[in-house]
Amino acid sequence: MLRVCRDLRTRVPPNALTYFGSFCISRSAHSLPFATVEAEEISGSRPAEVYNFVQGKWTGSSRWNTLVDPLNGEPFIKVAEVDETGVKPFVESLSKCPKHGLHNPFKAPERYLLYGDISAKAAHMLSLPEVSDFFARLIQRVAPKSYQQALGEVYVTRKFLENFCGDQVRFLARSFAVPGNHLGQQSHGFRWPYGPVAIITPFNFPLEIPVLQLMGALYMGNKPIVKVDSKVSLVMEQMMRLLHHCGLPVEDVDFINSDGKTMNKLLMEANPRMTLFTGSSRVAEKLAVDLKGRVKLEDAGFDWKILGPDVQEVDYVAWVCDQDAYACSGQKCSAQSMLFMHENWSSTSLLSKIKDLAERRKLEDLTVGPVLTFTTEAMLEHKKKLLQIPGSKLLFGGEPLENHSIPSVYGALKPTAIFVPLEEILKEGNYELVTKEIFGPFQIITEYKKDQLLMLLDALERMHAHLTAAVVSNDPHFLQDVIGQSVNGTTYAGLRARTTGAPQNHWFGPAGDPRGAGIGTPEAIKLVWSCHREIIYDFGPLPRNWEIPPST
């Protein structure tokens, strides 16, 4: 049952959560000046429609893809997907943007101020309870997660926009000068846009990832085309409408719904100067080849956590482990995939506490829910293979969710943990299997002894994706050892270390790969969405009595 709150500032208590969370329903989505849907009314009888945006206009398509509700299998969203014959308007639109961008330090600098104003207006809109609630509920409809997790995504997006209000956009283009060799000579370094660019983002954060990358691209003077996974693109379509309402020039961004094959064709024909891809490693590697390296990647992460020898605050550490592994049903690129537990933790109640926390998760409040990229059968098959490794055992979970109507095209698994001995993990025949990323509520747990730290570090070295990590210890020498011999781009260290969390206040992204992309911070924006240009001014004057010198 859904509860309506008369006062939008009042929340339903957590114990009243339903499939759609503890939210208040606004009297009508039409009271929001940008919205074209009402999240709680999207259904088979009232399906939402998702459009494309190109050359300043919303457009449909000759091909509509019907999506099913991940909670009950009912057709509930129609997406106007562009096929390979329909990419021409998008190619033409990108081609109109010059390589020097829509603005740069020497061209239309007033647009830096424009985007500061747009950010301020959009941040204000997201601060309104009815607007933040609208997006949180919309996220829940397409990528089911708890209301708190969905609202957290809206909150991070708002704080990011607040960070780039006023003059903060032009400060991203701050330059520097170095004295030259003689009077009248100076070299100046500038941040320069790429011009036409592309943004491709996944399903798991349908608001935060595309908005942060889109705005970063725009701040630096680029013209992006945005493609979000069609399963969740309704969220970004509505956000595009909000941004237009806040003053975003309609010619500055194109928005497309398509399958991967069509998007690949578009990229090959439009030849954007840079493409940001967030998603699977397999697709990332293909794009890197097809686009001749003109990419920035924030790809998959098999993320690890190490519990150091200093045991303390077991309840807290267990709670963070549960959140890292199973919040959003494990569908975060930063989710805890493997837990390395020092032998000192084995004599504590840590594992039983993690088990208890995992087992209190339920579909009714979406603290566990549909897995959108792995079927139940695929996850159970992976469990079966892992349990064939000598010494491995099921710690908890490993069974399908019960009493649900999640369609079979999606996964429905209880939060799962499997123990695999460290010695077995490192064996050639096992390592690839154990470190396979399962984008769902699934983790590997192992134990290491005091004299096995080098074995543990070898396991980290052999991993191919280095996104997030956590070293849970307040022992400075242990932290030095592990941090100094690992590479993950976003690493938390200390008693309160976690693997998940991509707030707007610190860099989030992989390390160890020159193609790695960051998100959220000024450093990330400048790295991903601009390049360096050096301009050397040399005005003279010439020395008095200068003469042409001999040839050299």
Coordinates of C-alpha atoms in Angstrom, one line a residue:
M1 CA 0.0 0.0 0.0
L2 CA 1.2 3.5 -0.8
R3 CA 0.8 6.2 1.7
V4 CA 0.1 9.8 0.7
C5 CA 1.6 12.5 2.9
R6 CA -0.1 15.8 3.0
D7 CA 3.1 17.6 4.0
L8 CA 5.8 16.8 1.4
R9 CA 8.4 17.6 4.1
T10 CA 7.2 14.6 6.2
R11 CA 8.4 11.2 5.5
V12 CA 6.7 7.8 6.1
P13 CA 8.6 6.1 8.9
P14 CA 11.1 3.4 7.8
N15 CA 8.9 0.6 9.2
A16 CA 6.2 1.5 6.7
L17 CA 8.4 0.8 3.7
T18 CA 6.8 -0.8 0.6
Y19 CA 8.0 -1.9 -2.8
F20 CA 8.4 1.8 -3.6
G21 CA 9.9 2.9 -0.3
S22 CA 9.1 5.4 2.3
F23 CA 8.0 8.3 0.1
C24 CA 5.3 10.9 -0.1
I25 CA 3.3 11.1 -3.3
S26 CA 3.0 14.6 -4.7
R27 CA -0.5 15.6 -5.5
S28 CA 0.4 15.4 -9.2
A29 CA 3.6 15.1 -11.1
H30 CA 2.2 17.7 -13.4
S31 CA 2.8 20.2 -10.6
L32 CA 6.5 19.7 -11.5
P33 CA 7.0 22.0 -14.5
F34 CA 9.3 19.6 -16.3
A35 CA 7.9 16.1 -15.6
T36 CA 5.9 14.1 -18.1
V37 CA 5.4 11.0 -16.0
E38 CA 4.2 10.1 -12.5
A39 CA 6.5 7.4 -11.0
E40 CA 3.8 5.7 -8.9
E41 CA 1.4 5.5 -11.9
I42 CA 3.7 3.8 -14.4
S43 CA 2.1 0.5 -15.2
G44 CA 0.9 -1.7 -18.0
S45 CA -2.3 0.3 -18.3
R46 CA -0.4 3.6 -18.1
P47 CA 3.0 3.0 -19.6
A48 CA 5.7 5.7 -19.6
E49 CA 7.3 6.8 -22.9
V50 CA 10.9 7.7 -23.3
Y51 CA 11.9 9.9 -26.3
N52 CA 15.2 10.9 -28.0
F53 CA 16.5 14.5 -28.2
V54 CA 18.4 15.7 -31.2
Q55 CA 19.1 19.0 -32.8
G56 CA 17.0 20.8 -30.2
K57 CA 13.9 18.6 -30.5
W58 CA 12.3 15.6 -28.7
T59 CA 11.7 12.9 -31.2
G60 CA 10.1 9.4 -31.3
S61 CA 11.1 6.4 -33.4
S62 CA 9.7 3.9 -35.8
R63 CA 10.8 1.3 -33.3
W64 CA 9.5 1.2 -29.7
N65 CA 11.1 -1.2 -27.3
T66 CA 8.8 -2.3 -24.5
L67 CA 10.4 -2.9 -21.1
V68 CA 9.0 -5.1 -18.4
D69 CA 8.7 -4.1 -14.7
P70 CA 11.6 -5.8 -12.9
L71 CA 9.3 -6.4 -9.9
N72 CA 6.4 -8.1 -11.6
G73 CA 7.1 -8.6 -15.3
E74 CA 4.4 -6.2 -16.5
P75 CA 5.2 -4.2 -19.6
F76 CA 5.4 -0.7 -18.3
I77 CA 7.8 1.5 -20.3
K78 CA 8.0 2.2 -24.0
V79 CA 11.4 3.4 -25.3
A80 CA 11.8 5.1 -28.7
E81 CA 14.9 3.2 -29.7
V82 CA 16.8 4.5 -32.7
D83 CA 18.1 1.7 -35.1
E84 CA 21.0 1.8 -37.4
T85 CA 19.0 3.6 -40.1
G86 CA 18.2 6.5 -37.8
V87 CA 21.6 7.7 -36.7
K88 CA 22.0 10.4 -39.3
P89 CA 20.5 13.3 -37.4
F90 CA 22.7 12.5 -34.4
V91 CA 25.8 12.2 -36.6
E92 CA 24.9 15.6 -38.2
S93 CA 24.3 17.2 -34.9
L94 CA 27.7 16.2 -33.4
S95 CA 29.5 17.1 -36.6
K96 CA 28.3 20.7 -36.3
C97 CA 30.5 21.1 -33.2
P98 CA 34.0 22.2 -34.0
K99 CA 37.1 20.6 -32.3
H100 CA 37.6 23.7 -30.3
G101 CA 34.3 23.2 -28.6
L102 CA 31.2 25.4 -27.9
H103 CA 33.3 27.5 -25.6
N104 CA 36.9 27.7 -24.4
P105 CA 39.0 30.4 -22.6
F106 CA 39.2 32.4 -25.9
K107 CA 35.7 31.8 -27.2
A108 CA 32.3 32.6 -25.6
P109 CA 33.7 32.7 -22.0
E110 CA 30.3 33.9 -20.9
R111 CA 29.1 30.3 -21.2
Y112 CA 31.2 29.3 -18.2
L113 CA 28.9 31.7 -16.2
L114 CA 25.9 30.3 -17.9
Y115 CA 26.7 26.8 -16.7
G116 CA 27.3 28.1 -13.2
D117 CA 23.7 29.6 -13.3
I118 CA 22.3 26.3 -14.7
S119 CA 23.9 24.3 -12.0
A120 CA 22.5 26.7 -9.3
K121 CA 19.0 26.4 -10.7
A122 CA 19.2 22.6 -11.1
A123 CA 20.6 22.2 -7.6
H124 CA 17.8 24.2 -6.2
M125 CA 15.2 22.1 -8.1
L126 CA 16.7 18.9 -6.7
S127 CA 16.6 20.4 -3.2
L128 CA 12.8 20.7 -3.3
P129 CA 11.3 17.7 -1.5
E130 CA 8.8 17.0 -4.2
V131 CA 11.5 16.9 -6.9
S132 CA 14.0 14.8 -5.0
D133 CA 11.2 12.4 -4.1
F134 CA 10.1 12.3 -7.7
F135 CA 13.6 11.2 -8.9
A136 CA 14.1 8.8 -6.0
R137 CA 10.8 7.0 -6.8
L138 CA 11.6 7.0 -10.5
I139 CA 15.0 5.4 -9.9
Q140 CA 13.2 2.7 -7.7
R141 CA 10.8 1.9 -10.6
V142 CA 13.5 1.1 -13.1
A143 CA 16.5 0.0 -11.0
P144 CA 14.8 -1.3 -7.8
K145 CA 16.8 -0.4 -4.7
S146 CA 15.8 0.8 -1.2
Y147 CA 14.4 4.3 -1.0
Q148 CA 17.4 5.4 1.1
Q149 CA 19.8 4.2 -1.6
A150 CA 17.8 5.9 -4.4
L151 CA 17.5 9.2 -2.5
G152 CA 21.2 9.0 -1.8
E153 CA 21.8 9.1 -5.5
V154 CA 19.7 12.2 -5.9
Y155 CA 21.5 13.8 -2.9
V156 CA 24.9 13.3 -4.4
T157 CA 23.7 14.7 -7.7
R158 CA 22.4 17.8 -6.0
K159 CA 25.6 18.3 -4.0
F160 CA 27.7 18.0 -7.1
L161 CA 25.6 20.7 -8.8
E162 CA 25.9 22.9 -5.8
N163 CA 29.7 22.5 -6.0
F164 CA 29.7 24.1 -9.5
C165 CA 27.5 27.1 -9.0
G166 CA 28.5 30.7 -9.6
D167 CA 32.2 31.0 -10.6
Q168 CA 33.2 27.4 -10.0
V169 CA 32.7 26.4 -13.6
R170 CA 35.1 29.0 -14.9
F171 CA 37.6 28.0 -12.2
L172 CA 37.8 24.6 -13.9
A173 CA 39.4 26.4 -16.8
R174 CA 42.0 28.1 -14.7
S175 CA 45.3 28.6 -16.7
F176 CA 48.9 29.3 -15.7
A177 CA 51.8 31.3 -17.1
V178 CA 55.5 30.7 -17.0
P179 CA 58.1 33.5 -17.8
G180 CA 59.8 33.1 -21.1
N181 CA 63.4 33.4 -22.2
H182 CA 63.3 37.1 -23.1
L183 CA 61.2 40.2 -22.7
G184 CA 57.7 39.7 -24.3
Q185 CA 57.7 35.9 -24.1
Q186 CA 55.4 33.9 -21.8
S187 CA 54.0 30.4 -22.1
H188 CA 50.4 29.9 -21.0
G189 CA 48.8 26.5 -20.2
F190 CA 45.0 26.2 -20.8
R191 CA 42.4 23.5 -20.4
W192 CA 40.8 22.9 -23.8
P193 CA 37.6 21.1 -24.7
Y194 CA 37.5 18.2 -27.2
G195 CA 34.4 19.4 -29.0
P196 CA 32.1 16.6 -30.0
V197 CA 32.0 13.9 -27.4
A198 CA 29.9 10.9 -26.3
I199 CA 28.8 9.6 -22.9
I200 CA 27.7 6.0 -22.4
T201 CA 26.5 5.0 -18.9
P202 CA 25.0 1.8 -17.3
F203 CA 21.8 1.0 -15.5
N204 CA 22.9 0.9 -11.9
F205 CA 23.0 4.6 -11.2
P206 CA 20.6 6.1 -13.7
L207 CA 20.8 9.6 -12.4
E208 CA 24.1 10.2 -10.7
I209 CA 26.6 8.8 -13.3
P210 CA 25.1 10.4 -16.5
V211 CA 24.4 13.8 -14.8
L212 CA 27.8 14.1 -13.3
Q213 CA 29.6 13.2 -16.5
L214 CA 27.3 15.2 -18.7
M215 CA 27.7 18.4 -16.7
G216 CA 31.5 17.9 -16.5
A217 CA 31.6 17.6 -20.3
L218 CA 29.4 20.8 -20.7
Y219 CA 31.4 22.8 -18.2
M220 CA 34.6 22.3 -20.2
G221 CA 32.9 23.4 -23.5
N222 CA 32.1 20.1 -25.2
K223 CA 29.0 19.0 -27.0
P224 CA 27.9 15.6 -25.8
I225 CA 25.6 12.9 -27.0
V226 CA 24.3 10.9 -24.1
K227 CA 23.3 7.2 -24.1
V228 CA 22.0 5.6 -20.9
D229 CA 21.1 1.9 -20.7
S230 CA 17.5 1.8 -22.1
K231 CA 16.3 -0.1 -19.1
V232 CA 16.7 3.0 -17.0
S233 CA 16.9 5.9 -19.5
L234 CA 13.5 7.3 -18.4
V235 CA 15.3 8.8 -15.4
M236 CA 17.8 10.7 -17.5
E237 CA 15.1 11.7 -20.0
Q238 CA 13.2 13.4 -17.2
M239 CA 16.5 15.0 -15.9
M240 CA 17.1 16.4 -19.4
R241 CA 13.7 18.0 -19.2
L242 CA 14.6 19.5 -15.8
L243 CA 17.9 20.9 -17.2
H244 CA 16.1 22.5 -20.1
H245 CA 13.8 24.1 -17.6
C246 CA 16.8 25.4 -15.8
G247 CA 18.2 27.1 -18.9
L248 CA 20.3 24.4 -20.6
P249 CA 20.6 25.5 -24.3
V250 CA 18.7 22.9 -26.4
E251 CA 21.5 22.7 -29.0
D252 CA 24.1 21.7 -26.4
V253 CA 23.2 18.1 -25.7
D254 CA 21.7 15.2 -27.7
F255 CA 20.1 12.2 -26.0
I256 CA 19.7 8.8 -27.7
N257 CA 18.1 5.5 -26.9
S258 CA 19.5 2.6 -28.9
D259 CA 21.1 -0.9 -28.6
G260 CA 24.8 -1.3 -28.5
K261 CA 25.2 -2.1 -32.2
T262 CA 23.4 1.1 -33.2
M263 CA 25.5 3.2 -30.8
N264 CA 28.7 1.6 -32.1
K265 CA 27.7 2.6 -35.7
L266 CA 26.9 6.1 -34.6
L267 CA 30.3 6.5 -32.9
M268 CA 32.1 5.2 -36.0
E269 CA 30.3 7.6 -38.3
A270 CA 30.3 10.7 -36.0
N271 CA 33.9 10.1 -34.8
P272 CA 33.6 12.0 -31.5
R273 CA 36.9 13.3 -30.2
M274 CA 36.4 11.6 -26.9
T275 CA 34.0 9.0 -25.5
L276 CA 33.4 8.3 -21.8
F277 CA 32.3 4.7 -21.2
T278 CA 31.1 3.4 -17.8
G279 CA 30.2 -0.3 -17.9
S280 CA 31.6 -3.8 -18.6
S281 CA 35.2 -4.4 -19.3
R282 CA 34.4 -6.4 -22.4
V283 CA 32.6 -3.5 -24.1
A284 CA 35.2 -1.1 -22.9
E285 CA 38.0 -3.0 -24.6
K286 CA 36.0 -3.2 -27.9
L287 CA 35.4 0.6 -27.8
A288 CA 39.0 1.3 -27.1
V289 CA 39.9 -0.6 -30.3
D290 CA 37.1 0.8 -32.5
L291 CA 37.7 4.4 -31.4
K292 CA 41.5 4.1 -31.7
G293 CA 42.1 4.8 -28.0
R294 CA 40.0 8.1 -27.9
V295 CA 38.2 6.8 -24.8
K296 CA 38.1 7.3 -21.0
L297 CA 36.9 4.2 -19.2
E298 CA 35.4 3.5 -15.8
D299 CA 34.8 -0.1 -16.3
A300 CA 34.0 -3.1 -14.1
G301 CA 35.6 -3.6 -10.7
F302 CA 36.2 -6.8 -8.8
D303 CA 36.6 -4.8 -5.6
W304 CA 38.4 -6.1 -2.5
K305 CA 38.4 -5.4 1.2
I306 CA 41.2 -6.5 3.7
L307 CA 40.6 -6.8 7.4
G308 CA 43.9 -6.1 9.1
P309 CA 45.3 -7.8 12.2
D310 CA 43.9 -5.3 14.7
V311 CA 40.4 -6.5 15.6
Q312 CA 38.0 -3.9 16.9
E313 CA 34.4 -2.6 16.5
V314 CA 33.1 -5.9 15.2
D315 CA 29.5 -4.8 14.9
Y316 CA 30.5 -1.7 12.9
V317 CA 32.8 -3.6 10.6
A318 CA 30.1 -6.3 10.0
W319 CA 27.5 -3.7 9.1
V320 CA 29.9 -2.0 6.6
C321 CA 30.7 -5.3 5.0
D322 CA 26.9 -6.0 4.6
Q323 CA 26.3 -2.6 3.1
D324 CA 29.3 -2.9 0.8
A325 CA 28.4 -6.4 -0.5
Y326 CA 24.6 -6.3 -0.6
A327 CA 23.2 -2.7 -0.8
C328 CA 21.5 -2.2 -4.2
S329 CA 21.6 -6.0 -4.4
G330 CA 25.3 -5.8 -5.0
Q331 CA 24.8 -3.9 -8.3
K332 CA 27.5 -1.3 -7.7
C333 CA 30.7 -1.2 -9.6
S334 CA 32.2 -0.5 -6.2
A335 CA 30.5 -3.5 -4.4
Q336 CA 32.6 -5.6 -2.1
S337 CA 33.4 -8.7 -4.3
M338 CA 36.1 -10.3 -2.1
L339 CA 36.8 -10.1 1.7
F340 CA 40.2 -11.0 2.9
M341 CA 39.9 -11.6 6.6
H342 CA 43.0 -11.8 8.9
E343 CA 43.0 -14.9 11.1
N344 CA 42.5 -12.8 14.2
W345 CA 38.9 -12.0 12.9
S346 CA 38.1 -15.7 12.7
S347 CA 37.7 -16.1 16.4
T348 CA 35.2 -13.2 16.5
S349 CA 31.5 -13.2 15.7
L350 CA 32.1 -11.3 12.5
L351 CA 30.8 -13.8 10.0
S352 CA 27.8 -14.7 12.0
K353 CA 27.0 -11.0 12.3
I354 CA 27.4 -10.4 8.5
K355 CA 25.1 -13.4 8.0
D356 CA 22.4 -12.0 10.3
L357 CA 22.6 -8.6 8.6
A358 CA 22.3 -10.2 5.2
E359 CA 19.4 -12.3 6.2
R360 CA 17.3 -9.3 7.4
R361 CA 17.3 -7.9 3.9
K362 CA 14.0 -8.4 2.1
L363 CA 12.2 -7.7 -1.1
E364 CA 9.4 -5.8 0.6
D365 CA 11.7 -2.8 1.2
L366 CA 14.0 -3.4 -1.7
T367 CA 17.0 -3.9 0.5
V368 CA 17.4 -6.9 -1.8
G369 CA 15.8 -7.0 -5.2
P370 CA 16.1 -7.9 -8.9
V371 CA 19.5 -8.4 -10.5
L372 CA 19.3 -6.8 -13.9
T373 CA 22.3 -8.3 -15.7
F374 CA 22.5 -11.9 -14.3
T375 CA 19.8 -14.5 -14.1
T376 CA 19.1 -16.5 -11.1
E377 CA 20.3 -19.7 -12.9
A378 CA 23.6 -18.0 -13.9
M379 CA 24.4 -17.0 -10.3
L380 CA 23.5 -20.5 -9.0
E381 CA 25.7 -22.1 -11.6
H382 CA 28.6 -19.8 -10.5
K383 CA 28.0 -20.9 -6.9
K384 CA 28.0 -24.6 -8.0
K385 CA 31.4 -24.2 -9.7
L386 CA 32.9 -22.4 -6.7
L387 CA 31.8 -25.1 -4.3
Q388 CA 33.7 -27.6 -6.4
I389 CA 37.0 -26.0 -5.3
P390 CA 38.6 -28.0 -2.4
G391 CA 37.9 -26.4 1.0
S392 CA 35.2 -24.1 -0.3
K393 CA 31.9 -23.8 1.5
L394 CA 28.7 -21.9 1.4
L395 CA 28.5 -19.4 4.4
F396 CA 25.0 -18.2 3.7
G397 CA 22.5 -17.5 1.0
G398 CA 23.0 -19.4 -2.3
E399 CA 19.2 -19.8 -2.8
P400 CA 16.7 -18.0 -5.0
L401 CA 14.4 -15.4 -3.4
E402 CA 11.0 -16.7 -2.5
N403 CA 7.4 -15.4 -3.0
H404 CA 8.1 -12.9 -5.7
S405 CA 7.0 -12.0 -9.2
I406 CA 10.4 -11.0 -10.6
P407 CA 10.5 -12.0 -14.3
S408 CA 12.9 -14.8 -15.2
V409 CA 15.0 -12.5 -17.4
Y410 CA 16.3 -11.0 -14.2
G411 CA 18.0 -12.5 -11.2
A412 CA 16.5 -13.1 -7.8
L413 CA 19.1 -14.4 -5.3
K414 CA 19.4 -14.2 -1.5
P415 CA 22.5 -12.4 -0.4
T416 CA 25.3 -15.0 -0.8
A417 CA 28.8 -15.5 0.6
I418 CA 31.1 -18.4 -0.3
F419 CA 34.4 -19.2 1.5
V420 CA 37.3 -20.2 -0.6
P421 CA 40.8 -20.9 0.9
L422 CA 43.4 -18.4 -0.1
E423 CA 45.8 -21.2 -1.3
E424 CA 43.1 -22.4 -3.7
I425 CA 42.3 -19.0 -5.0
L426 CA 45.8 -18.5 -6.2
K427 CA 45.9 -21.7 -8.2
E428 CA 46.0 -21.1 -11.9
G429 CA 42.8 -23.1 -12.6
N430 CA 40.8 -21.3 -9.9
Y431 CA 41.8 -17.7 -10.0
E432 CA 39.8 -16.6 -13.0
L433 CA 36.7 -18.4 -11.7
V434 CA 37.0 -16.9 -8.2
T435 CA 37.6 -13.4 -9.4
K436 CA 34.7 -13.4 -12.0
E437 CA 32.6 -10.4 -11.3
I438 CA 29.0 -11.3 -10.5
F439 CA 27.0 -8.1 -10.6
G440 CA 24.6 -9.1 -7.8
P441 CA 24.4 -9.9 -4.1
F442 CA 27.4 -12.3 -4.2
Q443 CA 30.8 -12.2 -2.5
I444 CA 33.9 -14.4 -1.9
I445 CA 35.3 -14.5 1.6
T446 CA 38.7 -15.9 2.5
E447 CA 41.2 -15.9 5.4
Y448 CA 44.9 -15.2 5.5
K449 CA 47.5 -15.8 8.2
K450 CA 50.2 -13.4 9.5
D451 CA 52.8 -15.0 7.2
Q452 CA 50.5 -15.0 4.1
L453 CA 50.4 -11.3 3.4
L454 CA 52.6 -11.7 0.4
M455 CA 50.2 -14.3 -1.0
L456 CA 47.3 -11.9 -0.5
L457 CA 49.2 -9.1 -2.2
D458 CA 49.9 -11.5 -5.1
A459 CA 46.1 -12.0 -5.4
L460 CA 45.6 -8.3 -5.7
E461 CA 48.4 -7.8 -8.2
R462 CA 46.8 -10.4 -10.6
M463 CA 43.5 -8.7 -10.7
H464 CA 42.8 -6.8 -14.0
A465 CA 40.4 -4.1 -12.7
H466 CA 41.4 -1.7 -10.0
L467 CA 38.5 0.5 -9.1
T468 CA 37.7 0.6 -5.3
A469 CA 39.3 -1.1 -2.3
A470 CA 39.2 -0.9 1.5
V471 CA 41.9 -1.7 4.1
V472 CA 40.2 -1.9 7.5
S473 CA 42.9 -1.3 10.0
N474 CA 44.3 1.5 12.2
D475 CA 47.8 -0.1 12.1
P476 CA 49.8 2.5 10.1
H477 CA 52.5 -0.1 9.2
F478 CA 50.0 -2.5 7.9
L479 CA 48.3 0.2 5.9
Q480 CA 51.6 1.3 4.4
D481 CA 52.4 -2.3 3.3
V482 CA 49.0 -2.8 1.6
I483 CA 48.5 0.6 0.1
G484 CA 52.1 0.8 -1.1
Q485 CA 51.7 -2.6 -3.0
S486 CA 48.3 -2.1 -4.5
V487 CA 46.8 0.3 -7.1
N488 CA 43.0 0.7 -6.8
G489 CA 42.0 4.2 -7.7
T490 CA 39.6 4.9 -4.9
T491 CA 40.9 3.2 -1.7
Y492 CA 39.5 3.7 1.8
A493 CA 41.9 3.1 4.7
G494 CA 41.3 2.9 8.4
L495 CA 38.8 1.4 10.8
R496 CA 35.8 2.9 8.9
A497 CA 37.0 1.9 5.5
R498 CA 34.5 0.7 2.9
T499 CA 34.5 -0.1 -0.8
T500 CA 31.2 1.6 -1.9
G501 CA 30.4 5.2 -2.0
A502 CA 30.9 7.7 -4.8
P503 CA 30.1 11.0 -3.2
Q504 CA 30.8 14.3 -4.9
N505 CA 33.6 15.3 -2.5
H506 CA 36.3 12.9 -3.6
W507 CA 37.6 11.3 -6.8
F508 CA 35.9 8.1 -7.8
G509 CA 37.5 6.0 -10.6
P510 CA 40.1 3.3 -11.4
A511 CA 43.9 3.6 -11.3
G512 CA 46.7 1.8 -13.2
D513 CA 45.2 2.4 -16.7
P514 CA 46.0 5.5 -18.7
R515 CA 42.4 5.3 -20.1
G516 CA 40.9 5.5 -16.6
A517 CA 38.1 8.0 -16.0
G518 CA 37.2 9.7 -12.8
I519 CA 33.9 11.3 -11.7
G520 CA 32.7 14.0 -9.3
T521 CA 35.7 16.3 -8.6
P522 CA 37.4 19.2 -10.4
E523 CA 40.4 16.9 -11.0
A524 CA 38.1 14.3 -12.6
I525 CA 36.3 16.8 -14.8
K526 CA 39.6 18.3 -16.1
L527 CA 41.2 14.9 -16.7
V528 CA 38.2 13.4 -18.5
W529 CA 36.7 16.4 -20.3
S530 CA 39.6 18.6 -21.3
C531 CA 43.1 18.4 -22.7
H532 CA 46.1 20.7 -22.2
R533 CA 46.9 23.4 -24.7
E534 CA 50.0 25.5 -24.5
I535 CA 50.1 29.0 -26.0
I536 CA 53.4 30.8 -26.1
Y537 CA 53.1 34.6 -26.5
D538 CA 56.2 36.2 -28.0
F539 CA 55.6 39.9 -28.7
G540 CA 59.2 41.1 -28.6
P541 CA 60.7 43.7 -28.8
L542 CA 63.8 42.5 -30.8
P543 CA 67.2 43.4 -29.3
R544 CA 68.5 46.7 -30.6
N545 CA 70.8 46.3 -33.6
W546 CA 69.6 42.7 -34.2
E547 CA 71.0 41.1 -37.4
I548 CA 70.3 37.9 -39.2
P549 CA 72.7 35.3 -37.6
P550 CA 74.6 32.6 -39.5
S551 CA 72.7 29.4 -40.5
T552 CA 72.6 26.6 -37.9

